[in-house]
Structures are given as C-alpha cells and as structure tokens.
Amino acid sequence: MIQLRTGHVPLNQHLHRIKKTDSPLCPNCEVYEETVKHLMLDCSSYDAARRRLRQKGGAKTRNLHALLTDKTLIPLAYQFIDSTKRLRRVFGAITPPKFDEEE
C-alpha cells in the first residue's frame, strides 16, 4: 500500500522515471501515463473490475486518497488491483489485509 500511496510502484510512469521501461504510457490504452490514479480510477481496460469495486464500496471508491487510506476501502482496493492482474508479475496474487476491529 505504501508503494501505491507514494507512486513508487511498478507501473510504467515510475518504471520510465527510473529508466526501467521505454515508455511511461499505459500498456493497455497506450494513451495516458500509467500512474496509480490511471490504474485505480481511469483506465478503461479495467472498467468491469472498477464497476465491481464501486458496487461494493460505493461513491467513496471514486476518490484515490480514500481508496488508499480508508480501512473499509483498502481491502476492496487490494481486490481490485488483484483482479486487474497488472502487478502479479512482481507481487504475485495480492491478498487484502485484515484489520483488527479495535484499529
């Protein structure tokens, strides 16, 4: 989650910045830079997964900060990311964290 919050995640914008890929563009749409925001909120390639996310999490899932910080939304964000398969090559299957009731 820290990597998503800071943008230091293996998406093309970051990989291009550190000279690990030739282009910062999204490999799916090839129009916009592949950022965390693009992955989570904008890329049309993930519209079906995003609809499932919004059905479960409601309107708050349209806010990137909320998706990455709200304890009720973080597990849904993990499920969304895993369903895209975009980060599996690096991280494998992504399992949502479990928060204690007291936290």
Short mmCIF file of C-alpha atoms in Angstrom, two decimals:
data_model
loop_
_atom_site.label_atom_id
_atom_site.label_comp_id
_atom_site.label_asym_id
_atom_site.label_seq_id
_atom_site.Cartn_x
_atom_site.Cartn_y
_atom_site.Cartn_z
CA MET A 1 0.00 0.00 0.00
CA ILE A 2 2.89 2.37 0.74
CA GLN A 3 4.15 1.95 -2.82
CA LEU A 4 0.72 2.87 -4.18
CA ARG A 5 0.49 5.92 -1.93
CA THR A 6 3.94 7.20 -2.92
CA GLY A 7 3.75 6.26 -6.60
CA HIS A 8 6.84 4.05 -6.27
CA VAL A 9 5.08 1.04 -7.70
CA PRO A 10 5.98 -0.96 -10.82
CA LEU A 11 3.69 0.91 -13.16
CA ASN A 12 5.11 2.42 -16.33
CA GLN A 13 5.27 6.04 -15.19
CA HIS A 14 7.53 5.11 -12.28
CA LEU A 15 9.46 2.49 -14.25
CA HIS A 16 10.11 5.05 -17.00
CA ARG A 17 11.32 7.59 -14.43
CA ILE A 18 13.91 5.09 -13.15
CA LYS A 19 14.81 4.05 -16.72
CA LYS A 20 13.42 0.50 -16.48
CA THR A 21 10.98 0.86 -19.39
CA ASP A 22 10.97 2.87 -22.59
CA SER A 23 7.57 4.48 -22.19
CA PRO A 24 5.52 5.86 -19.31
CA LEU A 25 2.30 5.03 -21.19
CA CYS A 26 -0.27 2.53 -20.02
CA PRO A 27 0.31 -0.80 -21.78
CA ASN A 28 -3.45 -1.21 -22.21
CA CYS A 29 -4.70 2.07 -23.62
CA GLU A 30 -1.32 3.44 -24.76
CA VAL A 31 -2.70 6.98 -24.48
CA TYR A 32 -2.20 8.05 -20.87
CA GLU A 33 0.71 7.64 -18.50
CA GLU A 34 0.28 4.60 -16.31
CA THR A 35 0.01 6.10 -12.84
CA VAL A 36 -1.68 4.80 -9.72
CA LYS A 37 -4.58 7.16 -10.43
CA HIS A 38 -4.86 5.89 -14.00
CA LEU A 39 -4.85 2.26 -12.86
CA MET A 40 -7.30 2.74 -10.00
CA LEU A 41 -9.72 5.31 -11.43
CA ASP A 42 -9.36 5.87 -15.16
CA CYS A 43 -8.10 3.06 -17.40
CA SER A 44 -10.98 1.78 -19.49
CA SER A 45 -9.38 -1.67 -19.62
CA TYR A 46 -10.41 -2.15 -16.01
CA ASP A 47 -13.94 -0.75 -16.20
CA ALA A 48 -15.62 -4.07 -15.32
CA ALA A 49 -13.40 -4.55 -12.27
CA ARG A 50 -13.97 -0.93 -11.30
CA ARG A 51 -17.76 -1.39 -11.51
CA ARG A 52 -17.48 -4.33 -9.08
CA LEU A 53 -15.34 -2.16 -6.80
CA ARG A 54 -17.94 0.62 -6.84
CA GLN A 55 -20.80 -1.80 -6.24
CA LYS A 56 -19.06 -3.00 -3.08
CA GLY A 57 -17.60 0.29 -1.85
CA GLY A 58 -19.94 2.98 -3.11
CA ALA A 59 -19.15 6.54 -4.13
CA LYS A 60 -16.06 6.79 -1.91
CA THR A 61 -14.26 4.46 -4.32
CA ARG A 62 -14.09 7.33 -6.81
CA ASN A 63 -11.58 9.06 -4.53
CA LEU A 64 -8.00 7.80 -4.82
CA HIS A 65 -6.98 9.07 -1.39
CA ALA A 66 -9.93 7.27 0.21
CA LEU A 67 -9.15 4.04 -1.66
CA LEU A 68 -5.59 4.08 -0.36
CA THR A 69 -6.23 5.20 3.22
CA ASP A 70 -9.76 4.27 4.35
CA LYS A 71 -9.65 0.97 6.27
CA THR A 72 -13.03 -0.03 4.88
CA LEU A 73 -11.86 0.54 1.30
CA ILE A 74 -8.28 -0.78 1.40
CA PRO A 75 -9.35 -4.45 1.17
CA LEU A 76 -11.53 -3.54 -1.82
CA ALA A 77 -8.59 -1.71 -3.42
CA TYR A 78 -6.45 -4.83 -3.00
CA GLN A 79 -9.19 -6.96 -4.57
CA PHE A 80 -9.43 -4.53 -7.48
CA ILE A 81 -5.67 -4.50 -8.06
CA ASP A 82 -5.51 -8.27 -7.91
CA SER A 83 -8.38 -8.59 -10.37
CA THR A 84 -6.51 -6.43 -12.91
CA LYS A 85 -3.54 -8.83 -12.78
CA ARG A 86 -1.37 -5.79 -13.56
CA LEU A 87 1.04 -6.26 -10.64
CA ARG A 88 1.02 -10.06 -10.39
CA ARG A 89 4.32 -10.49 -12.21
CA VAL A 90 6.06 -8.59 -9.43
CA PHE A 91 3.92 -9.31 -6.36
CA GLY A 92 2.04 -12.50 -7.21
CA ALA A 93 -1.56 -12.73 -6.03
CA ILE A 94 -2.43 -9.79 -3.82
CA THR A 95 -4.25 -10.66 -0.62
CA PRO A 96 -6.25 -7.96 1.17
CA PRO A 97 -5.03 -7.13 4.67
CA LYS A 98 -7.15 -7.90 7.71
CA PHE A 99 -7.62 -5.13 10.21
CA ASP A 100 -8.42 -5.71 13.87
CA GLU A 101 -11.82 -4.49 14.98
CA GLU A 102 -10.10 -2.18 17.51
CA GLU A 103 -7.93 -0.35 14.96
#
